[in-house]
PDB file of C-alpha atoms in Angstrom:
ATOM      1  CA  ARG A   9     -19.973   5.581 -10.324  1.00  0.00           C
ATOM      2  CA  LEU A  10     -17.126   4.313 -11.684  1.00  0.00           C
ATOM      3  CA  ASP A  11     -16.094   3.569 -15.525  1.00  0.00           C
ATOM      4  CA  LEU A  12     -14.832  -0.724 -15.959  1.00  0.00           C
ATOM      5  CA  ARG A  13     -11.793   1.154 -17.816  1.00  0.00           C
ATOM      6  CA  SER A  14     -11.049   3.105 -15.194  1.00  0.00           C
ATOM      7  CA  LEU A  15     -11.365   0.328 -12.818  1.00  0.00           C
ATOM      8  CA  ALA A  16      -8.813  -2.374 -14.628  1.00  0.00           C
ATOM      9  CA  LEU A  17      -6.304   0.502 -14.620  1.00  0.00           C
ATOM     10  CA  TRP A  18      -6.830   0.708 -10.882  1.00  0.00           C
ATOM     11  CA  ARG A  19      -5.983  -2.631 -11.104  1.00  0.00           C
ATOM     12  CA  MET A  20      -3.054  -2.964 -11.809  1.00  0.00           C
ATOM     13  CA  GLY A  21      -1.691   0.304 -10.896  1.00  0.00           C
ATOM     14  CA  LEU A  22      -2.589  -1.715  -7.604  1.00  0.00           C
ATOM     15  CA  ALA A  23      -1.148  -4.450  -8.634  1.00  0.00           C
ATOM     16  CA  GLY A  24       2.436  -3.188  -9.707  1.00  0.00           C
ATOM     17  CA  VAL A  25       2.638  -0.407  -6.421  1.00  0.00           C
ATOM     18  CA  VAL A  26       2.628  -3.887  -5.042  1.00  0.00           C
ATOM     19  CA  LEU A  27       4.335  -5.633  -6.659  1.00  0.00           C
ATOM     20  CA  LEU A  28       7.196  -3.046  -5.748  1.00  0.00           C
ATOM     21  CA  ASP A  29       6.974  -3.701  -2.776  1.00  0.00           C
ATOM     22  CA  ILE A  30       7.568  -6.399  -2.852  1.00  0.00           C
ATOM     23  CA  VAL A  31      10.813  -5.454  -3.794  1.00  0.00           C
ATOM     24  CA  LEU A  32      12.086  -2.695  -1.878  1.00  0.00           C
ATOM     25  CA  ARG A  33      10.882  -5.081   1.168  1.00  0.00           C
ATOM     26  CA  LEU A  34      13.340  -7.709  -0.866  1.00  0.00           C
ATOM     27  CA  ARG A  35      16.450  -5.598   0.510  1.00  0.00           C
ATOM     28  CA  ASP A  36      15.776  -6.090   3.703  1.00  0.00           C
ATOM     29  CA  LEU A  37      14.628  -9.368   4.086  1.00  0.00           C
ATOM     30  CA  THR A  38      16.474 -10.675   6.623  1.00  0.00           C
ATOM     31  CA  ALA A  39      17.011  -7.398   8.502  1.00  0.00           C
ATOM     32  CA  PHE A  40      13.262  -6.747   9.382  1.00  0.00           C
ATOM     33  CA  TYR A  41      11.593  -9.344   8.630  1.00  0.00           C
ATOM     34  CA  GLY A  42      13.716 -12.861   9.907  1.00  0.00           C
ATOM     35  CA  ASP A  43      15.005 -14.392  13.123  1.00  0.00           C
ATOM     36  CA  GLN A  44      18.356 -13.414  13.197  1.00  0.00           C
ATOM     37  CA  GLY A  45      17.018  -9.410  12.169  1.00  0.00           C
ATOM     38  CA  VAL A  46      15.663  -6.141  14.281  1.00  0.00           C
ATOM     39  CA  LEU A  47      12.748  -8.246  15.785  1.00  0.00           C
ATOM     40  CA  SER A  48      12.491 -12.017  15.445  1.00  0.00           C
ATOM     41  CA  ARG A  49       9.581 -13.810  16.170  1.00  0.00           C
ATOM     42  CA  GLN A  50      10.174 -14.627  19.650  1.00  0.00           C
ATOM     43  CA  SER A  51      10.032 -11.017  20.317  1.00  0.00           C
ATOM     44  CA  VAL A  52       6.818 -10.287  18.145  1.00  0.00           C
ATOM     45  CA  TRP A  53       5.179 -13.182  20.296  1.00  0.00           C
ATOM     46  CA  THR A  54       6.747 -11.594  23.525  1.00  0.00           C
ATOM     47  CA  GLN A  55       5.090  -8.022  23.162  1.00  0.00           C
ATOM     48  CA  GLY A  56       1.680  -9.288  21.976  1.00  0.00           C
ATOM     49  CA  TRP A  57       2.057  -7.831  17.660  1.00  0.00           C
ATOM     50  CA  GLN A  58       0.241 -11.835  15.967  1.00  0.00           C
ATOM     51  CA  GLY A  59      -2.002 -10.041  14.499  1.00  0.00           C
ATOM     52  CA  GLY A  60      -4.951 -12.638  14.687  1.00  0.00           C
ATOM     53  CA  ILE A  61      -5.484 -14.604  11.258  1.00  0.00           C
ATOM     54  CA  PHE A  62      -2.437 -12.581   9.673  1.00  0.00           C
ATOM     55  CA  GLN A  63      -0.317 -15.270  10.677  1.00  0.00           C
ATOM     56  CA  LEU A  64       1.947 -15.556   7.791  1.00  0.00           C
ATOM     57  CA  PHE A  65       5.040 -14.919   7.648  1.00  0.00           C
ATOM     58  CA  LEU A  66       5.183 -15.520  11.736  1.00  0.00           C
ATOM     59  CA  SER A  67       5.104 -19.410  10.042  1.00  0.00           C
ATOM     60  CA  ALA A  68       9.245 -18.544   8.813  1.00  0.00           C
ATOM     61  CA  GLY A  69      12.401 -16.779  10.182  1.00  0.00           C
ATOM     62  CA  ASP A  70      15.011 -17.989   7.998  1.00  0.00           C
ATOM     63  CA  THR A  71      15.515 -16.406   4.665  1.00  0.00           C
ATOM     64  CA  PRO A  72      14.538 -19.156   2.562  1.00  0.00           C
ATOM     65  CA  GLY A  73      11.343 -20.334   4.122  1.00  0.00           C
ATOM     66  CA  LEU A  74      10.770 -16.309   3.571  1.00  0.00           C
ATOM     67  CA  LEU A  75      12.100 -16.229  -0.353  1.00  0.00           C
ATOM     68  CA  PHE A  76       9.428 -18.594  -0.085  1.00  0.00           C
ATOM     69  CA  LEU A  77       6.991 -16.780   1.077  1.00  0.00           C
ATOM     70  CA  PHE A  78       8.028 -12.974  -1.054  1.00  0.00           C
ATOM     71  CA  ALA A  79       7.210 -16.036  -3.729  1.00  0.00           C
ATOM     72  CA  VAL A  80       3.759 -16.674  -3.276  1.00  0.00           C
ATOM     73  CA  TRP A  81       2.308 -13.409  -2.849  1.00  0.00           C
ATOM     74  CA  ALA A  82       4.531 -11.823  -6.237  1.00  0.00           C
ATOM     75  CA  VAL A  83       2.968 -14.997  -7.606  1.00  0.00           C
ATOM     76  CA  ALA A  84      -0.787 -13.223  -7.151  1.00  0.00           C
ATOM     77  CA  ALA A  85       0.034  -9.413  -7.217  1.00  0.00           C
ATOM     78  CA  THR A  86       1.463 -10.385 -11.181  1.00  0.00           C
ATOM     79  CA  SER A  87      -2.160 -12.293 -11.140  1.00  0.00           C
ATOM     80  CA  MET A  88      -4.013  -9.360 -10.173  1.00  0.00           C
ATOM     81  CA  LEU A  89      -1.798  -7.117 -12.432  1.00  0.00           C
ATOM     82  CA  VAL A  90      -2.839  -9.887 -15.356  1.00  0.00           C
ATOM     83  CA  GLY A  91      -6.197 -10.013 -14.787  1.00  0.00           C
ATOM     84  CA  TYR A  92      -6.077 -13.439 -13.854  1.00  0.00           C
ATOM     85  CA  GLN A  93      -8.821 -14.927 -11.545  1.00  0.00           C
ATOM     86  CA  THR A  94      -8.396 -11.726 -10.764  1.00  0.00           C
ATOM     87  CA  ARG A  95     -10.817 -11.702  -7.252  1.00  0.00           C
ATOM     88  CA  LEU A  96      -9.274 -14.499  -6.255  1.00  0.00           C
ATOM     89  CA  ALA A  97      -5.768 -12.081  -6.590  1.00  0.00           C
ATOM     90  CA  CYS A  98      -6.446  -9.457  -5.209  1.00  0.00           C
ATOM     91  CA  PHE A  99      -7.605 -11.374  -1.698  1.00  0.00           C
ATOM     92  CA  ILE A 100      -4.299 -13.372  -1.479  1.00  0.00           C
ATOM     93  CA  THR A 101      -2.741 -10.116  -2.231  1.00  0.00           C
ATOM     94  CA  TRP A 102      -4.461  -8.240  -0.099  1.00  0.00           C
ATOM     95  CA  TYR A 103      -4.190 -10.753   2.717  1.00  0.00           C
ATOM     96  CA  PHE A 104      -0.394 -10.527   1.990  1.00  0.00           C
ATOM     97  CA  VAL A 105      -0.093  -7.351   2.440  1.00  0.00           C
ATOM     98  CA  VAL A 106      -2.353  -7.312   6.074  1.00  0.00           C
ATOM     99  CA  SER A 107       0.273  -9.996   7.055  1.00  0.00           C
ATOM    100  CA  VAL A 108       4.377  -8.593   5.997  1.00  0.00           C
ATOM    101  CA  GLN A 109       3.270  -4.899   7.692  1.00  0.00           C
ATOM    102  CA  LEU A 110       1.762  -6.300  10.704  1.00  0.00           C
ATOM    103  CA  ARG A 111       4.755  -9.074  10.619  1.00  0.00           C
ATOM    104  CA  ASN A 112       6.855  -5.638  11.826  1.00  0.00           C
ATOM    105  CA  PRO A 113       4.848  -2.669  12.656  1.00  0.00           C
ATOM    106  CA  MET A 114       7.655  -0.974  13.588  1.00  0.00           C
ATOM    107  CA  ILE A 115       8.250  -0.081   9.786  1.00  0.00           C
ATOM    108  CA  MET A 116       5.041   1.096   8.684  1.00  0.00           C
ATOM    109  CA  ASP A 117       3.813   4.679   7.636  1.00  0.00           C
ATOM    110  CA  GLY A 118       1.115   5.966   6.176  1.00  0.00           C
ATOM    111  CA  GLY A 119       1.381   4.425   2.221  1.00  0.00           C
ATOM    112  CA  ASP A 120       1.527   0.881   3.708  1.00  0.00           C
ATOM    113  CA  ASP A 121      -1.636   2.389   5.573  1.00  0.00           C
ATOM    114  CA  PHE A 122      -4.345   3.559   2.533  1.00  0.00           C
ATOM    115  CA  LEU A 123      -2.320   0.385   0.697  1.00  0.00           C
ATOM    116  CA  ARG A 124      -3.641  -2.028   2.991  1.00  0.00           C
ATOM    117  CA  VAL A 125      -6.994  -0.177   2.658  1.00  0.00           C
ATOM    118  CA  LEU A 126      -8.208   0.428  -0.977  1.00  0.00           C
ATOM    119  CA  LEU A 127      -6.356  -3.282  -1.215  1.00  0.00           C
ATOM    120  CA  PHE A 128      -9.688  -4.842   0.782  1.00  0.00           C
ATOM    121  CA  TRP A 129     -12.443  -2.828  -1.579  1.00  0.00           C
ATOM    122  CA  THR A 130     -10.416  -4.841  -4.932  1.00  0.00           C
ATOM    123  CA  PRO A 131     -12.157  -8.331  -4.441  1.00  0.00           C
ATOM    124  CA  PHE A 132     -15.622  -6.934  -4.388  1.00  0.00           C
ATOM    125  CA  LEU A 133     -15.617  -4.609  -7.955  1.00  0.00           C
ATOM    126  CA  PRO A 134     -15.463  -6.517 -11.431  1.00  0.00           C
ATOM    127  CA  LEU A 135     -11.841  -4.728 -11.459  1.00  0.00           C
ATOM    128  CA  SER A 136     -10.829  -7.688 -14.092  1.00  0.00           C
ATOM    129  CA  ALA A 137     -13.904  -6.856 -16.262  1.00  0.00           C
ATOM    130  CA  ARG A 138     -12.039  -5.322 -18.615  1.00  0.00           C
ATOM    131  CA  TRP A 139      -7.780  -5.981 -19.471  1.00  0.00           C
ATOM    132  CA  SER A 140      -7.325  -9.246 -18.459  1.00  0.00           C
ATOM    133  CA  LEU A 141      -7.405 -12.730 -18.807  1.00  0.00           C
ATOM    134  CA  ASP A 142     -10.110 -13.499 -17.254  1.00  0.00           C
ATOM    135  CA  ALA A 143     -12.582 -10.756 -19.726  1.00  0.00           C
ATOM    136  CA  LYS A 144     -10.622 -12.825 -22.636  1.00  0.00           C
ATOM    137  CA  ARG A 145     -12.118 -16.276 -21.342  1.00  0.00           C
ATOM    138  CA  ASN A 146     -15.622 -14.236 -21.150  1.00  0.00           C
ATOM    139  CA  LYS A 147     -16.633 -13.317 -24.140  1.00  0.00           C
ATOM    140  CA  GLY A 148     -19.485 -12.115 -22.787  1.00  0.00           C
ATOM    141  CA  TRP A 149     -18.527  -9.060 -20.011  1.00  0.00           C
ATOM    142  CA  ARG A 150     -17.453  -7.239 -23.597  1.00  0.00           C
ATOM    143  CA  THR A 151     -21.093  -6.432 -23.083  1.00  0.00           C
ATOM    144  CA  LEU A 152     -21.528  -4.600 -19.975  1.00  0.00           C
ATOM    145  CA  PRO A 153     -21.827  -1.332 -19.682  1.00  0.00           C
ATOM    146  CA  ASN A 154     -18.946   0.644 -18.755  1.00  0.00           C
ATOM    147  CA  ALA A 155     -20.453   2.417 -15.426  1.00  0.00           C
ATOM    148  CA  TYR A 156     -20.527   0.312 -12.453  1.00  0.00           C
ATOM    149  CA  SER A 157     -21.408   1.266  -8.575  1.00  0.00           C
ATOM    150  CA  SER A 158     -21.993  -0.494  -6.125  1.00  0.00           C
ATOM    151  CA  ILE A 159     -21.394  -0.068  -1.949  1.00  0.00           C
ATOM    152  CA  ALA A 160     -17.295  -0.639  -3.318  1.00  0.00           C
ATOM    153  CA  THR A 161     -16.971   2.142  -5.237  1.00  0.00           C
ATOM    154  CA  THR A 162     -18.527   4.535  -1.932  1.00  0.00           C
ATOM    155  CA  GLY A 163     -16.112   3.154  -0.258  1.00  0.00           C
ATOM    156  CA  ILE A 164     -13.271   3.801  -2.673  1.00  0.00           C
ATOM    157  CA  TYR A 165     -14.376   7.728  -2.822  1.00  0.00           C
ATOM    158  CA  LEU A 166     -15.215   8.279   0.735  1.00  0.00           C
ATOM    159  CA  GLN A 167     -11.569   6.243   0.831  1.00  0.00           C
ATOM    160  CA  PHE A 168      -9.774   9.043  -1.261  1.00  0.00           C
ATOM    161  CA  PHE A 169     -12.158  11.600   0.103  1.00  0.00           C
ATOM    162  CA  LEU A 170     -11.193  11.005   4.483  1.00  0.00           C
ATOM    163  CA  LEU A 171      -7.851  10.777   2.780  1.00  0.00           C
ATOM    164  CA  TYR A 172      -7.666  13.858   1.574  1.00  0.00           C
ATOM    165  CA  LEU A 173     -10.256  15.429   3.609  1.00  0.00           C
ATOM    166  CA  PHE A 174      -7.287  14.908   6.871  1.00  0.00           C
ATOM    167  CA  ALA A 175      -4.421  15.788   4.847  1.00  0.00           C
ATOM    168  CA  ALA A 176      -5.426  19.217   4.650  1.00  0.00           C
ATOM    169  CA  VAL A 177      -7.157  20.119   8.298  1.00  0.00           C
ATOM    170  CA  LEU A 178      -3.237  18.765   9.098  1.00  0.00           C
ATOM    171  CA  LYS A 179      -2.112  21.194   7.768  1.00  0.00           C
ATOM    172  CA  THR A 180      -3.551  23.937   9.758  1.00  0.00           C
ATOM    173  CA  GLY A 181      -1.406  25.024  12.542  1.00  0.00           C
ATOM    174  CA  GLY A 182       0.730  27.675  13.037  1.00  0.00           C
ATOM    175  CA  ASP A 183       3.754  24.887  11.666  1.00  0.00           C
ATOM    176  CA  TRP A 184       1.516  25.811   8.049  1.00  0.00           C
ATOM    177  CA  TRP A 185       0.525  29.509   7.874  1.00  0.00           C
ATOM    178  CA  GLN A 186       1.950  31.155  10.296  1.00  0.00           C
ATOM    179  CA  THR A 187       5.985  30.374  10.445  1.00  0.00           C
ATOM    180  CA  GLY A 188       5.935  28.159   7.687  1.00  0.00           C
ATOM    181  CA  ASP A 189       8.793  25.541   9.302  1.00  0.00           C
ATOM    182  CA  ALA A 190       6.843  22.317   8.803  1.00  0.00           C
ATOM    183  CA  LEU A 191       8.785  21.002   5.644  1.00  0.00           C
ATOM    184  CA  TYR A 192      12.047  22.397   8.045  1.00  0.00           C
ATOM    185  CA  TYR A 193      11.026  20.477  10.880  1.00  0.00           C
ATOM    186  CA  ALA A 194       9.441  17.227   8.311  1.00  0.00           C
ATOM    187  CA  LEU A 195      13.047  16.477   6.493  1.00  0.00           C
ATOM    188  CA  SER A 196      14.804  16.486  10.271  1.00  0.00           C
ATOM    189  CA  VAL A 197      13.987  13.476  10.762  1.00  0.00           C
ATOM    190  CA  ASP A 198      17.113  11.852  10.571  1.00  0.00           C
ATOM    191  CA  HIS A 199      16.025   8.558   9.905  1.00  0.00           C
ATOM    192  CA  ILE A 200      13.935   8.456   7.002  1.00  0.00           C
ATOM    193  CA  THR A 201      15.181  11.445   4.978  1.00  0.00           C
ATOM    194  CA  THR A 202      17.061  11.476   1.843  1.00  0.00           C
ATOM    195  CA  PRO A 203      20.101  13.168  -0.193  1.00  0.00           C
ATOM    196  CA  TYR A 204      17.215  15.335  -1.878  1.00  0.00           C
ATOM    197  CA  ALA A 205      15.854  15.977   1.698  1.00  0.00           C
ATOM    198  CA  GLU A 206      18.946  17.562   2.679  1.00  0.00           C
ATOM    199  CA  PHE A 207      19.288  19.564   0.161  1.00  0.00           C
ATOM    200  CA  LEU A 208      16.130  21.416   1.065  1.00  0.00           C
ATOM    201  CA  HIS A 209      17.275  21.467   4.609  1.00  0.00           C
ATOM    202  CA  ARG A 210      19.793  23.561   3.817  1.00  0.00           C
ATOM    203  CA  ARG A 211      17.713  25.938   2.050  1.00  0.00           C
ATOM    204  CA  PRO A 212      15.463  26.754   5.150  1.00  0.00           C
ATOM    205  CA  GLU A 213      14.192  29.983   3.239  1.00  0.00           C
ATOM    206  CA  LEU A 214      13.220  27.757  -0.373  1.00  0.00           C
ATOM    207  CA  MET A 215      11.361  25.881   2.696  1.00  0.00           C
ATOM    208  CA  LYS A 216       9.620  28.205   3.947  1.00  0.00           C
ATOM    209  CA  LEU A 217       7.816  29.330   0.426  1.00  0.00           C
ATOM    210  CA  LEU A 218       7.535  24.995  -0.160  1.00  0.00           C
ATOM    211  CA  THR A 219       6.415  24.935   2.610  1.00  0.00           C
ATOM    212  CA  PHE A 220       3.479  28.559   2.091  1.00  0.00           C
TER     213      PHE A 220
END
């Protein structure tokens, strides 16, 4: 079971993450999504990465066209945030997320995968039953019990369970429990490290302790 108020908070949190994702992607709009960037549309078609029905971001290769797509995406995510036409907004937001991820698979990571899967469940949940513009327009929703359960709520619980299960399974090797070198190796990937990672990298004994 999930509480309708918790689902409302979850809706707003997910929408906030998507809006942050949009802002971060806009910093490299042309480099990662334009025809003059590292992966042009022609390269995508040549590699066979079209993504089936999720080809939305292959419809534009210049900055104005890409900005328009990102603006529509931001409107959908904002609508999801405030709970206006929530089910439709959730579906459109999920579709845009999948489409932009498939536009350039080379820059995806596990966080992108998890966000995409969580958004998949949103159209099947009553995310707007509390604290939304939709709820204000539908006064009868106030009488609904807070407890809610469905196949979708089971899917969410299962998703988080699998996340932590396999995160734990992947941390059972010798680098984690014997030598303590796991963080050292993780922070040695130069193209994704941050200044904080560089700070830790200069302190191998501290990283061993943090690994354990």
